[in-house]
Amino acid sequence: MLGFHEDAILLSGPAGTGLKTRILGKYYEFWWKITSGGESKRNEFPTAIVDMNAGSGELYIKELGRTLLGSAGHAMQLKFDLGYPTDALKLAFVEEDPQCFSHLQNVIRKRWPSLRLDQATGPIDRNTSGVYLFSLPLEDAVETVGLLNLGNSIYFFDPLLHVEMETIERVARSLIKYFFQRGTEFIIFVFTSDWFTGREYAWRKSLAPRPATSPRETWTGSEAETVASANSLFGDEDWQENVLNGASRNERQDAFIDEYRRRLMKWFRWVLPLPFIPKRGQLYHLVFCSNFEDGVKVTRDFYCLYTGNPRFNPDNQTAYEKFVARFPETTRGLWGFQRPIQWKILWHIIRYCEGGICDYGCKGIKEKGTREGVKAAMRWLSNEGYLRQLEGVPSAWASIPRYQLDWDKVRETLALLPPSKLKPITPEHFQRKQRRRS
Ligand SMILES: C[S@@+](CC[C@H](N)C(=O)[O-])C[C@H]1O[C@@H](n2cnc3c(N)ncnc32)[C@H](O)[C@@H]1O
């Protein structure tokens, strides 16, 4: 049941929520340290965290009997409590539910009494507090938030049900204006299993379990409604073929999140869904979308650290020896620790490009040589079978080629295995970890 415990949103399931907020907090901190220019630039670059479903800033976990910071609370903590020079970090909180919004103001009053709430909720041109509060539906807030001149920004979408692809597209289109422009990241919460099992919140109309096979004539009224909602999540009906079939629920859940990932790749180079199990039988994802390879890599590393998934740590030396034995001509004229550009690019893709997806514009690829040198090396990698054109994903810039690493070829010739599929943390694993810590 949804409700409030004092000012905190009432939730159940310690594993999912605890992890989700902790990872989010860590990620905000990491992300801000880099995008603000770091210590050497005195963190002066403008940055922003835009929380599109801010909630009240606090979450109360019934099973733990504890209040944790929610997403907005973590953003506030980064700006005000961690001792960093965060003057150039702006926070924008959007909350459509008036009750939640009023609790959010209470939480700010209680925990951050020096923040001028009259300014934070007032006209943006007279607000010097660095924090902007909008009591608006997400769709109506997009334009106003766009006026804030934000710099590098994370947009967090954490709706109760789902956010429509149309909204995601509107925000993306207004922020990502040229080919995979960096500076905007999205994190989207998707309650994946809910689409299959229905939702238990009594005050909301329950979502019907997803029909296992496609024929529309057999759907009940609420099943048809669920499908219509999912159509708005995906922005089309094409997902149905891969999801509404007779496969097991786990397989269909995987297909569901993969369909979602692919659609987001229209605007983002990399989309990484991180799985969480809040309760046995439930599954949700935090979907990280970025055009910045370091961001995605560290997100994965963070997740692995917190969940016990193995970190991806391929053996560079052995793989390089195999590469040289196979392509000795690429090392001609090199000496000592110099490496051929083909190898440097290939290694970068293996190590840093999530899912092996890449293009000429990736920062770490671009910097490996001259424009022509990089293009020639990518062509070489395609000819040798390491890269193929990426297919089956939309792109906002369809004329610019994108590539996909062929992991079979890498496995065969360099004896490297791809990163393992991320396993969601189970409640039992989380409890053991908590006990070890206390
Ligand atoms: C899961 S909550 C957002 C939580 C927030 N992002 C966090 O991590 O702390 C998603 C949305 O559900 C709605 N909501 C949550 N709890 C509610 C409550 N008790 N009453 C009304 N709306 C609620 C709010 O609009 C909120 O933005």
Short mmCIF file of C-alpha atoms in Angstrom, two decimals, residues 52 122 145 297-298 350 385 394:
data_model
loop_
_atom_site.label_atom_id
_atom_site.label_comp_id
_atom_site.label_asym_id
_atom_site.label_seq_id
_atom_site.Cartn_x
_atom_site.Cartn_y
_atom_site.Cartn_z
CA MET A 52 11.19 14.26 -12.88
CA GLY A 122 9.17 30.95 -6.86
CA VAL A 145 13.13 22.99 -16.95
CA LYS A 297 31.35 1.69 -17.45
CA VAL A 298 31.42 3.04 -13.93
CA ILE A 350 35.78 -4.47 -25.68
CA GLY A 385 35.03 -9.47 -38.84
CA PRO A 394 16.44 3.21 -34.41
#
